[in-house]
Amino acid sequence: MDMDFNGDLACLDAELLQLSEVSPLALKSNPCLAQELFEQWLSLPETSRLVKSLVNDAKAGAPLNIPGNASSPNASSSNSIPSMFPAGSAPPLSPRSSSGSPRITKQRAGPSSLGSPLKLVSEPVKELIPQFFFQNGRPPPKELRERSLFRINQFFYGHMDGLQMNEFKAVTKEICKLPSFFSTILFRKIDVSSTGFVTRDAFVEYWVNGNMLTMDIATQIFTIMKQPDRKYLMQDDFKPILRELLATHPGLEFLQNTPEFQERYAETVIYRIFYYINRAGNGHLTLRELKRGNLITAMLHADEEEDINKVLRYFSYEHFYVIYCKFWELDTDHDFLIDKENLIRYGNHALTYRIVDRIFSQVPRKFTSNIEGKMGYEDFVYFILAEEDKSSEPSLEYWFKCIDLDGNGVVTRNEMQFFYEEQLHRMECMAQEPVLFEDILCQIIDMIGPEDESYFTLRDMKGGKLSGSVFNILFNLNKFMAFETRDPFLIRQERENPTLTEWDRFAHREYIRLSMEEDVEDASNGSAEVWDESLEAPF
C-alpha cells in the first residue's frame, strides 16, 4: 500500500520509540538509520491503531483530523504523534497556496485540514450533449415551424373541408418547393383514406410534424416516391410523376392523343435515369445514388422550362425520339425485340461481330427480355447510351466488361488484339491502309497512360480522357476512321459547346436527320400534317 506521509514529521519522539533522542546530524549522515527508526515505529501497536483509525475515517468520508498536525491547532496534545526530532529542530512545511501546489488544484468535498490524496474529490460537472440523431428526422426549429404554419394557414384559409387535388398543386410548389408534377403523388400520400381532400391538419401532420420540412429536397422526393416497406426506389415508383408530367407539361401536350407514345416516352426516361444514376445496376435506386446524381436538378429544370427539349438530362423528347426511331429501324418485324443480325446493322454496320457476340452473351448487362438471343427495348436503351457516349462512367464500365474476356478485371494485350483483328480485316476488305496492332497498342498506351503498361484496368480507363476512343479503335470502324481523320468541324463544335456530352451532340444530329426524312416522306405523300403523320407512322 502506497502511503503519502506529508504531515508534520516533528511529531515523533524518542520516548514512544523507546529510544534516546537522536541528533539531526546523525540522521543526516546516516539515512539508513532514519529508515530503520521509521520501520520500528510502524511496528508499534499504538502506531498500527492510529493508522487503521485514519484509514477507516477516510473510507467513511469523515474529515481527517490528525492530532498534532500544524493545520489542527486545537487538537489534543495528548494524542499527538510523538516527534522524533528535538524541539524546534523540525524543518518547516512548504507554503500551501491554490496556485503553487499541484495537490490542491482539484476541488475537495468538504473542508479538510490534511493535504492528503485520501481527501474526497467532487465529481466533475457532466457536459450536456445535444441530441444529434433523430429516427424520424430532425424536428424543425421553432421559427421555421411558425413561419411554415403561417404560410400553410394562408393556403388553406377558407377551405374548411380541405383542398382538392387540382387545388393542391400550389401547395406542392410554393410550400413544399417541389416540382409541380409531384402534386398528385404527394396528395395521395397524405390522403391515405382516399377522401379526395387534404385538410390543413392532415398536411401539417405529414409535412411539419413528420419532419419533412427539415429534410433536403432529395430526401423529401425519395421519401414521397418510395414504398413504405422499401429503402430504395424501383422503376415503377417513377411512373406516377411521369404520368403527371405528360398530362401537365406544355412541351408534351402534343402527345395527349397518343397514349402509346406517352408510355414509351415515360419508359425511356426511366431507363435513362437508372442507366446513369443506379450505379449498382441492380434496379434498386438508393437515396445515396439519388443525391450523387443530377436527377433532382433535371426535375426542377423540367418544371420551370416550357420547352422540354431544352432539358437535355433525361426528359428531352427529341432524345426519346432518336432512341425510339433507332430501335424501330432495327426491329424489322416490329415485335419489339431485336437479335444479333438486327444489331449488326446499327450505325451502318459500324460494330464488329465479335463485340455484338459479347453484348448478346449478356456479359455487360443481363437482358430484361427473358427471351434467348433477343434484346428488348430497355436493353437497347442501355446499349445506345453506352455506344454513343463512351466518355461517361456507365459506358466505360459497359464496354470494359465486353473486352475483358476472362472477367478478371484486367484487359491484356491479347484481349485487345482479339477484338482488333476483325477491325484490321475489315480495313483490308475496304482497301484502306491497315494499321498494325503493335502501332495501335503504342497509341493506346499513350492515350490511357496506365499504371502498368502490360495491362489496363477500369481505373486506368476512367482516368483517361480518350478512353472512349480506345473502344472505338477496337470494335467500331466508322468512329475509328473519324478519330483518325479528326474532323475540324466536330472539334470546333466541341469547343463551342463544352457542356454538351457526346450523347447530346449525337442526338441533335440524328434528330435533324430523322426530321428531314419525315419532311420528305410527308411531302411525297402530300401531307401537311407533319406531326400527326409522323406519330401514326410511327415516326
mmCIF file of C-alpha atoms in Angstrom, residues 189-509:
data_model
loop_
_atom_site.group_PDB
_atom_site.id
_atom_site.type_symbol
_atom_site.label_atom_id
_atom_site.label_comp_id
_atom_site.label_asym_id
_atom_site.label_seq_id
_atom_site.Cartn_x
_atom_site.Cartn_y
_atom_site.Cartn_z
ATOM 1 C CA LYS A 189 -49.505 10.094 -49.824
ATOM 2 C CA ILE A 190 -51.356 12.362 -47.370
ATOM 3 C CA ASP A 191 -54.922 11.379 -48.290
ATOM 4 C CA VAL A 192 -54.480 7.778 -47.178
ATOM 5 C CA SER A 193 -58.251 7.259 -46.867
ATOM 6 C CA SER A 194 -58.851 8.403 -50.478
ATOM 7 C CA THR A 195 -61.402 11.046 -49.452
ATOM 8 C CA GLY A 196 -60.433 13.349 -52.304
ATOM 9 C CA PHE A 197 -59.457 16.117 -49.861
ATOM 10 C CA VAL A 198 -56.338 17.060 -47.906
ATOM 11 C CA THR A 199 -57.156 19.066 -44.811
ATOM 12 C CA ARG A 200 -54.916 21.598 -43.165
ATOM 13 C CA ASP A 201 -54.359 19.369 -40.140
ATOM 14 C CA ALA A 202 -53.527 16.334 -42.285
ATOM 15 C CA PHE A 203 -50.964 18.322 -44.258
ATOM 16 C CA VAL A 204 -49.380 19.762 -41.089
ATOM 17 C CA GLU A 205 -49.192 16.298 -39.565
ATOM 18 C CA TYR A 206 -47.392 14.877 -42.635
ATOM 19 C CA TRP A 207 -45.192 17.795 -43.662
ATOM 20 C CA VAL A 208 -44.417 19.641 -40.407
ATOM 21 C CA ASN A 209 -44.892 17.106 -37.607
ATOM 22 C CA GLY A 210 -43.444 14.377 -39.829
ATOM 23 C CA ASN A 211 -40.258 16.472 -40.037
ATOM 24 C CA MET A 212 -40.363 16.579 -43.856
ATOM 25 C CA LEU A 213 -39.846 20.315 -43.503
ATOM 26 C CA THR A 214 -36.226 19.968 -42.393
ATOM 27 C CA MET A 215 -35.165 17.340 -44.965
ATOM 28 C CA ASP A 216 -33.172 18.262 -48.062
ATOM 29 C CA ILE A 217 -35.106 18.089 -51.314
ATOM 30 C CA ALA A 218 -33.516 14.798 -52.407
ATOM 31 C CA THR A 219 -34.617 13.101 -49.174
ATOM 32 C CA GLN A 220 -38.090 14.626 -49.484
ATOM 33 C CA ILE A 221 -38.523 13.305 -53.033
ATOM 34 C CA PHE A 222 -37.092 9.906 -52.079
ATOM 35 C CA THR A 223 -39.467 9.633 -49.094
ATOM 36 C CA ILE A 224 -42.508 10.637 -51.147
ATOM 37 C CA MET A 225 -41.774 8.285 -54.047
ATOM 38 C CA LYS A 226 -40.651 5.110 -52.293
ATOM 39 C CA GLN A 227 -42.945 2.415 -50.953
ATOM 40 C CA PRO A 228 -43.250 2.307 -47.131
ATOM 41 C CA ASP A 229 -41.682 -1.146 -46.844
ATOM 42 C CA ARG A 230 -38.640 -0.357 -49.011
ATOM 43 C CA LYS A 231 -35.416 1.590 -48.613
ATOM 44 C CA TYR A 232 -34.921 2.136 -52.347
ATOM 45 C CA LEU A 233 -36.764 3.225 -55.482
ATOM 46 C CA MET A 234 -37.757 0.944 -58.328
ATOM 47 C CA GLN A 235 -38.759 1.794 -61.882
ATOM 48 C CA ASP A 236 -42.483 1.620 -61.112
ATOM 49 C CA ASP A 237 -42.082 4.322 -58.450
ATOM 50 C CA PHE A 238 -41.312 6.861 -61.195
ATOM 51 C CA LYS A 239 -44.420 6.166 -63.277
ATOM 52 C CA PRO A 240 -46.886 8.355 -61.272
ATOM 53 C CA ILE A 241 -44.768 11.507 -61.593
ATOM 54 C CA LEU A 242 -44.130 10.897 -65.299
ATOM 55 C CA ARG A 243 -47.846 10.425 -65.922
ATOM 56 C CA GLU A 244 -48.500 13.814 -64.342
ATOM 57 C CA LEU A 245 -45.612 15.380 -66.255
ATOM 58 C CA LEU A 246 -47.103 14.114 -69.525
ATOM 59 C CA ALA A 247 -50.540 15.388 -68.529
ATOM 60 C CA THR A 248 -49.484 18.871 -67.439
ATOM 61 C CA HIS A 249 -46.258 19.931 -69.168
ATOM 62 C CA PRO A 250 -46.873 22.331 -72.092
ATOM 63 C CA GLY A 251 -43.976 20.836 -74.069
ATOM 64 C CA LEU A 252 -45.671 17.410 -74.098
ATOM 65 C CA GLU A 253 -49.250 18.405 -74.883
ATOM 66 C CA PHE A 254 -48.998 17.068 -78.446
ATOM 67 C CA LEU A 255 -48.675 13.518 -77.049
ATOM 68 C CA GLN A 256 -52.012 13.555 -75.213
ATOM 69 C CA ASN A 257 -53.830 11.916 -78.119
ATOM 70 C CA THR A 258 -51.234 9.142 -78.464
ATOM 71 C CA PRO A 259 -51.167 7.168 -75.209
ATOM 72 C CA GLU A 260 -48.880 4.524 -76.739
ATOM 73 C CA PHE A 261 -46.075 7.033 -77.237
ATOM 74 C CA GLN A 262 -46.757 8.591 -73.860
ATOM 75 C CA GLU A 263 -45.978 5.212 -72.353
ATOM 76 C CA ARG A 264 -42.840 4.770 -74.491
ATOM 77 C CA TYR A 265 -41.620 8.238 -73.537
ATOM 78 C CA ALA A 266 -42.100 7.521 -69.815
ATOM 79 C CA GLU A 267 -40.291 4.177 -70.138
ATOM 80 C CA THR A 268 -37.369 5.785 -71.956
ATOM 81 C CA VAL A 269 -37.000 8.493 -69.304
ATOM 82 C CA ILE A 270 -36.980 5.862 -66.551
ATOM 83 C CA TYR A 271 -34.419 3.707 -68.362
ATOM 84 C CA ARG A 272 -32.146 6.724 -68.827
ATOM 85 C CA ILE A 273 -32.457 7.626 -65.137
ATOM 86 C CA PHE A 274 -31.480 4.146 -63.995
ATOM 87 C CA TYR A 275 -28.675 3.886 -66.566
ATOM 88 C CA TYR A 276 -26.901 6.970 -65.220
ATOM 89 C CA ILE A 277 -27.863 7.013 -61.520
ATOM 90 C CA ASN A 278 -28.322 3.399 -60.418
ATOM 91 C CA ARG A 279 -24.599 2.719 -60.414
ATOM 92 C CA ALA A 280 -25.040 -0.660 -58.719
ATOM 93 C CA GLY A 281 -27.086 -1.777 -61.727
ATOM 94 C CA ASN A 282 -29.480 -3.800 -59.573
ATOM 95 C CA GLY A 283 -32.674 -1.835 -60.273
ATOM 96 C CA HIS A 284 -32.747 -0.546 -56.691
ATOM 97 C CA LEU A 285 -32.031 3.185 -56.652
ATOM 98 C CA THR A 286 -30.872 4.238 -53.189
ATOM 99 C CA LEU A 287 -31.015 7.645 -51.514
ATOM 100 C CA ARG A 288 -27.237 7.922 -51.743
ATOM 101 C CA GLU A 289 -27.330 7.318 -55.504
ATOM 102 C CA LEU A 290 -30.126 9.864 -55.870
ATOM 103 C CA LYS A 291 -28.115 12.503 -54.016
ATOM 104 C CA ARG A 292 -24.963 11.818 -56.031
ATOM 105 C CA GLY A 293 -26.765 12.133 -59.376
ATOM 106 C CA ASN A 294 -28.212 15.140 -61.176
ATOM 107 C CA LEU A 295 -31.828 13.952 -61.343
ATOM 108 C CA ILE A 296 -33.194 16.478 -58.831
ATOM 109 C CA THR A 297 -31.695 19.362 -60.810
ATOM 110 C CA ALA A 298 -33.182 17.949 -64.013
ATOM 111 C CA MET A 299 -36.630 17.636 -62.391
ATOM 112 C CA LEU A 300 -36.582 21.246 -61.212
ATOM 113 C CA HIS A 301 -35.425 22.340 -64.668
ATOM 114 C CA ALA A 302 -38.218 20.389 -66.364
ATOM 115 C CA ASP A 303 -40.766 22.036 -64.077
ATOM 116 C CA GLU A 304 -39.612 25.552 -64.953
ATOM 117 C CA GLU A 305 -38.779 25.116 -68.654
ATOM 118 C CA GLU A 306 -41.688 25.143 -71.111
ATOM 119 C CA ASP A 307 -39.586 23.669 -73.919
ATOM 120 C CA ILE A 308 -38.998 20.097 -72.744
ATOM 121 C CA ASN A 309 -36.287 19.620 -75.380
ATOM 122 C CA LYS A 310 -34.062 22.080 -73.558
ATOM 123 C CA VAL A 311 -33.966 19.707 -70.591
ATOM 124 C CA LEU A 312 -31.175 17.568 -72.017
ATOM 125 C CA ARG A 313 -30.823 15.347 -68.974
ATOM 126 C CA TYR A 314 -33.395 12.510 -69.067
ATOM 127 C CA PHE A 315 -36.543 14.432 -70.126
ATOM 128 C CA SER A 316 -35.832 15.683 -73.672
ATOM 129 C CA TYR A 317 -38.475 14.473 -76.110
ATOM 130 C CA GLU A 318 -36.031 14.768 -79.017
ATOM 131 C CA HIS A 319 -33.691 12.340 -77.273
ATOM 132 C CA PHE A 320 -36.551 9.892 -76.797
ATOM 133 C CA TYR A 321 -37.473 10.332 -80.456
ATOM 134 C CA VAL A 322 -33.962 9.412 -81.589
ATOM 135 C CA ILE A 323 -33.742 6.348 -79.334
ATOM 136 C CA TYR A 324 -37.136 5.032 -80.336
ATOM 137 C CA CYS A 325 -36.593 5.598 -84.058
ATOM 138 C CA LYS A 326 -33.188 3.866 -83.985
ATOM 139 C CA PHE A 327 -34.788 0.872 -82.303
ATOM 140 C CA TRP A 328 -37.696 0.866 -84.771
ATOM 141 C CA GLU A 329 -35.275 0.895 -87.711
ATOM 142 C CA LEU A 330 -33.502 -2.222 -86.435
ATOM 143 C CA ASP A 331 -36.662 -4.066 -85.343
ATOM 144 C CA THR A 332 -37.705 -5.045 -88.871
ATOM 145 C CA ASP A 333 -40.538 -7.375 -87.817
ATOM 146 C CA HIS A 334 -41.717 -4.882 -85.151
ATOM 147 C CA ASP A 335 -42.096 -7.456 -82.416
ATOM 148 C CA PHE A 336 -40.240 -5.075 -80.105
ATOM 149 C CA LEU A 337 -37.274 -7.451 -79.985
ATOM 150 C CA ILE A 338 -34.005 -7.395 -81.930
ATOM 151 C CA ASP A 339 -31.421 -10.130 -82.458
ATOM 152 C CA LYS A 340 -27.743 -10.206 -83.438
ATOM 153 C CA GLU A 341 -28.435 -9.745 -87.140
ATOM 154 C CA ASN A 342 -30.551 -6.701 -86.379
ATOM 155 C CA LEU A 343 -27.958 -5.122 -84.099
ATOM 156 C CA ILE A 344 -25.079 -5.710 -86.514
ATOM 157 C CA ARG A 345 -26.778 -3.211 -88.855
ATOM 158 C CA TYR A 346 -26.585 -0.464 -86.214
ATOM 159 C CA GLY A 347 -24.703 2.639 -87.349
ATOM 160 C CA ASN A 348 -24.343 1.372 -90.917
ATOM 161 C CA HIS A 349 -22.623 -1.854 -89.802
ATOM 162 C CA ALA A 350 -20.164 0.038 -87.609
ATOM 163 C CA LEU A 351 -19.723 -2.682 -84.974
ATOM 164 C CA THR A 352 -17.772 -5.913 -85.309
ATOM 165 C CA TYR A 353 -19.354 -9.335 -84.974
ATOM 166 C CA ARG A 354 -17.155 -10.141 -82.027
ATOM 167 C CA ILE A 355 -18.370 -7.213 -79.923
ATOM 168 C CA VAL A 356 -22.005 -7.948 -80.863
ATOM 169 C CA ASP A 357 -21.482 -11.534 -79.705
ATOM 170 C CA ARG A 358 -20.202 -10.233 -76.355
ATOM 171 C CA ILE A 359 -23.255 -7.997 -75.979
ATOM 172 C CA PHE A 360 -25.622 -10.888 -76.639
ATOM 173 C CA SER A 361 -23.706 -13.085 -74.232
ATOM 174 C CA GLN A 362 -25.114 -10.615 -71.670
ATOM 175 C CA VAL A 363 -21.708 -10.024 -70.110
ATOM 176 C CA PRO A 364 -22.032 -6.226 -69.749
ATOM 177 C CA ARG A 365 -25.691 -6.422 -68.685
ATOM 178 C CA LYS A 366 -28.262 -9.171 -68.348
ATOM 179 C CA PHE A 367 -31.145 -8.716 -70.793
ATOM 180 C CA THR A 368 -34.622 -7.986 -69.457
ATOM 181 C CA SER A 369 -36.413 -9.524 -72.463
ATOM 182 C CA ASN A 370 -36.165 -13.038 -70.951
ATOM 183 C CA ILE A 371 -36.063 -14.442 -74.494
ATOM 184 C CA GLU A 372 -32.939 -16.275 -75.610
ATOM 185 C CA GLY A 373 -30.973 -14.379 -78.262
ATOM 186 C CA LYS A 374 -33.315 -11.374 -78.176
ATOM 187 C CA MET A 375 -32.704 -7.842 -76.908
ATOM 188 C CA GLY A 376 -35.662 -5.822 -75.602
ATOM 189 C CA TYR A 377 -36.254 -2.075 -75.752
ATOM 190 C CA GLU A 378 -34.779 -1.435 -72.289
ATOM 191 C CA ASP A 379 -31.664 -3.395 -73.230
ATOM 192 C CA PHE A 380 -31.353 -1.338 -76.407
ATOM 193 C CA VAL A 381 -31.625 1.942 -74.474
ATOM 194 C CA TYR A 382 -28.673 0.877 -72.316
ATOM 195 C CA PHE A 383 -26.737 -0.147 -75.434
ATOM 196 C CA ILE A 384 -27.277 3.042 -77.416
ATOM 197 C CA LEU A 385 -26.453 5.292 -74.451
ATOM 198 C CA ALA A 386 -23.240 3.331 -73.904
ATOM 199 C CA GLU A 387 -22.354 3.307 -77.616
ATOM 200 C CA GLU A 388 -22.931 6.982 -78.338
ATOM 201 C CA ASP A 389 -21.338 8.459 -75.212
ATOM 202 C CA LYS A 390 -18.231 6.487 -74.334
ATOM 203 C CA SER A 391 -16.963 9.297 -72.112
ATOM 204 C CA SER A 392 -19.459 8.522 -69.341
ATOM 205 C CA GLU A 393 -18.642 6.142 -66.484
ATOM 206 C CA PRO A 394 -21.586 3.771 -67.169
ATOM 207 C CA SER A 395 -20.390 3.433 -70.764
ATOM 208 C CA LEU A 396 -16.772 2.766 -69.767
ATOM 209 C CA GLU A 397 -17.941 0.053 -67.376
ATOM 210 C CA TYR A 398 -20.226 -1.454 -70.055
ATOM 211 C CA TRP A 399 -17.537 -1.785 -72.721
ATOM 212 C CA PHE A 400 -14.763 -2.754 -70.296
ATOM 213 C CA LYS A 401 -16.801 -5.813 -69.309
ATOM 214 C CA CYS A 402 -17.193 -6.648 -73.004
ATOM 215 C CA ILE A 403 -13.492 -6.715 -73.828
ATOM 216 C CA ASP A 404 -12.444 -8.311 -70.513
ATOM 217 C CA LEU A 405 -12.840 -11.820 -71.908
ATOM 218 C CA ASP A 406 -11.914 -13.733 -68.759
ATOM 219 C CA GLY A 407 -13.674 -11.338 -66.386
ATOM 220 C CA ASN A 408 -10.657 -10.850 -64.123
ATOM 221 C CA GLY A 409 -10.874 -7.046 -64.057
ATOM 222 C CA VAL A 410 -7.808 -6.655 -66.292
ATOM 223 C CA VAL A 411 -7.624 -6.165 -70.077
ATOM 224 C CA THR A 412 -4.450 -7.609 -71.525
ATOM 225 C CA ARG A 413 -2.673 -7.134 -74.837
ATOM 226 C CA ASN A 414 -4.057 -10.434 -76.156
ATOM 227 C CA GLU A 415 -7.656 -9.456 -75.337
ATOM 228 C CA MET A 416 -7.274 -6.178 -77.193
ATOM 229 C CA GLN A 417 -5.688 -7.948 -80.162
ATOM 230 C CA PHE A 418 -8.593 -10.408 -80.269
ATOM 231 C CA PHE A 419 -11.046 -7.574 -80.973
ATOM 232 C CA TYR A 420 -8.727 -5.544 -83.195
ATOM 233 C CA GLU A 421 -8.085 -8.479 -85.553
ATOM 234 C CA GLU A 422 -11.582 -8.108 -87.008
ATOM 235 C CA GLN A 423 -11.104 -4.362 -87.385
ATOM 236 C CA LEU A 424 -7.867 -4.996 -89.279
ATOM 237 C CA HIS A 425 -9.588 -7.500 -91.577
ATOM 238 C CA ARG A 426 -12.396 -5.034 -92.308
ATOM 239 C CA MET A 427 -9.888 -2.294 -93.199
ATOM 240 C CA GLU A 428 -8.194 -4.638 -95.643
ATOM 241 C CA CYS A 429 -11.540 -5.553 -97.234
ATOM 242 C CA MET A 430 -12.353 -1.859 -97.670
ATOM 243 C CA ALA A 431 -8.985 -1.271 -99.384
ATOM 244 C CA GLN A 432 -7.857 1.015 -96.583
ATOM 245 C CA GLU A 433 -4.316 1.109 -95.389
ATOM 246 C CA PRO A 434 -4.216 -1.240 -92.382
ATOM 247 C CA VAL A 435 -2.688 -0.130 -89.100
ATOM 248 C CA LEU A 436 -0.725 -2.880 -87.379
ATOM 249 C CA PHE A 437 -1.723 -3.815 -83.844
ATOM 250 C CA GLU A 438 1.743 -3.067 -82.456
ATOM 251 C CA ASP A 439 1.384 0.544 -83.600
ATOM 252 C CA ILE A 440 -2.163 0.711 -82.250
ATOM 253 C CA LEU A 441 -1.063 -0.661 -78.882
ATOM 254 C CA CYS A 442 1.593 2.052 -78.519
ATOM 255 C CA GLN A 443 -1.032 4.665 -79.364
ATOM 256 C CA ILE A 444 -3.467 3.235 -76.803
ATOM 257 C CA ILE A 445 -0.807 3.264 -74.083
ATOM 258 C CA ASP A 446 -0.092 6.927 -74.846
ATOM 259 C CA MET A 447 -3.821 7.740 -74.774
ATOM 260 C CA ILE A 448 -4.555 5.986 -71.465
ATOM 261 C CA GLY A 449 -1.273 6.170 -69.552
ATOM 262 C CA PRO A 450 -1.897 3.019 -67.458
ATOM 263 C CA GLU A 451 -0.096 2.383 -64.186
ATOM 264 C CA ASP A 452 1.309 -0.827 -65.672
ATOM 265 C CA GLU A 453 1.814 -0.835 -69.449
ATOM 266 C CA SER A 454 1.367 -4.619 -69.642
ATOM 267 C CA TYR A 455 -2.371 -4.406 -68.909
ATOM 268 C CA PHE A 456 -5.274 -1.985 -68.458
ATOM 269 C CA THR A 457 -7.700 -1.715 -65.561
ATOM 270 C CA LEU A 458 -11.082 0.003 -65.333
ATOM 271 C CA ARG A 459 -9.436 2.609 -63.129
ATOM 272 C CA ASP A 460 -6.974 3.353 -65.920
ATOM 273 C CA MET A 461 -9.844 3.755 -68.366
ATOM 274 C CA LYS A 462 -11.774 6.113 -66.106
ATOM 275 C CA GLY A 463 -8.679 8.222 -65.583
ATOM 276 C CA GLY A 464 -8.044 8.839 -69.300
ATOM 277 C CA LYS A 465 -9.894 11.455 -71.356
ATOM 278 C CA LEU A 466 -9.540 9.439 -74.575
ATOM 279 C CA SER A 467 -10.732 6.104 -73.193
ATOM 280 C CA GLY A 468 -13.849 6.165 -75.369
ATOM 281 C CA SER A 469 -11.720 6.402 -78.480
ATOM 282 C CA VAL A 470 -9.824 3.285 -77.390
ATOM 283 C CA PHE A 471 -13.034 1.250 -77.531
ATOM 284 C CA ASN A 472 -13.843 2.722 -80.951
ATOM 285 C CA ILE A 473 -10.406 1.648 -82.184
ATOM 286 C CA LEU A 474 -11.105 -1.919 -81.076
ATOM 287 C CA PHE A 475 -14.615 -2.532 -82.440
ATOM 288 C CA ASN A 476 -16.260 0.498 -84.162
ATOM 289 C CA LEU A 477 -14.677 1.059 -87.563
ATOM 290 C CA ASN A 478 -16.639 4.187 -88.533
ATOM 291 C CA LYS A 479 -15.745 6.041 -85.349
ATOM 292 C CA PHE A 480 -12.159 4.791 -85.548
ATOM 293 C CA MET A 481 -11.806 6.314 -89.009
ATOM 294 C CA ALA A 482 -13.419 9.553 -87.831
ATOM 295 C CA PHE A 483 -10.970 9.688 -84.929
ATOM 296 C CA GLU A 484 -8.009 9.184 -87.264
ATOM 297 C CA THR A 485 -9.148 11.934 -89.658
ATOM 298 C CA ARG A 486 -10.021 14.388 -86.833
ATOM 299 C CA ASP A 487 -12.866 16.302 -88.475
ATOM 300 C CA PRO A 488 -12.142 20.027 -87.788
ATOM 301 C CA PHE A 489 -15.871 20.830 -87.828
ATOM 302 C CA LEU A 490 -16.600 18.409 -84.978
ATOM 303 C CA ILE A 491 -13.614 19.667 -82.995
ATOM 304 C CA ARG A 492 -14.865 23.250 -83.343
ATOM 305 C CA GLN A 493 -18.332 22.170 -82.230
ATOM 306 C CA GLU A 494 -16.942 20.574 -79.090
ATOM 307 C CA ARG A 495 -15.010 23.702 -78.219
ATOM 308 C CA GLU A 496 -18.025 25.967 -78.763
ATOM 309 C CA ASN A 497 -20.305 23.858 -76.526
ATOM 310 C CA PRO A 498 -18.108 22.190 -73.896
ATOM 311 C CA THR A 499 -21.113 21.463 -71.656
ATOM 312 C CA LEU A 500 -22.703 19.163 -74.244
ATOM 313 C CA THR A 501 -21.908 15.478 -73.975
ATOM 314 C CA GLU A 502 -21.191 13.142 -76.885
ATOM 315 C CA TRP A 503 -24.726 11.837 -76.488
ATOM 316 C CA ASP A 504 -26.199 15.366 -76.708
ATOM 317 C CA ARG A 505 -24.367 16.039 -79.981
ATOM 318 C CA PHE A 506 -25.302 12.667 -81.449
ATOM 319 C CA ALA A 507 -28.981 13.040 -80.528
ATOM 320 C CA HIS A 508 -29.088 16.535 -82.020
ATOM 321 C CA ARG A 509 -27.584 15.394 -85.342
#
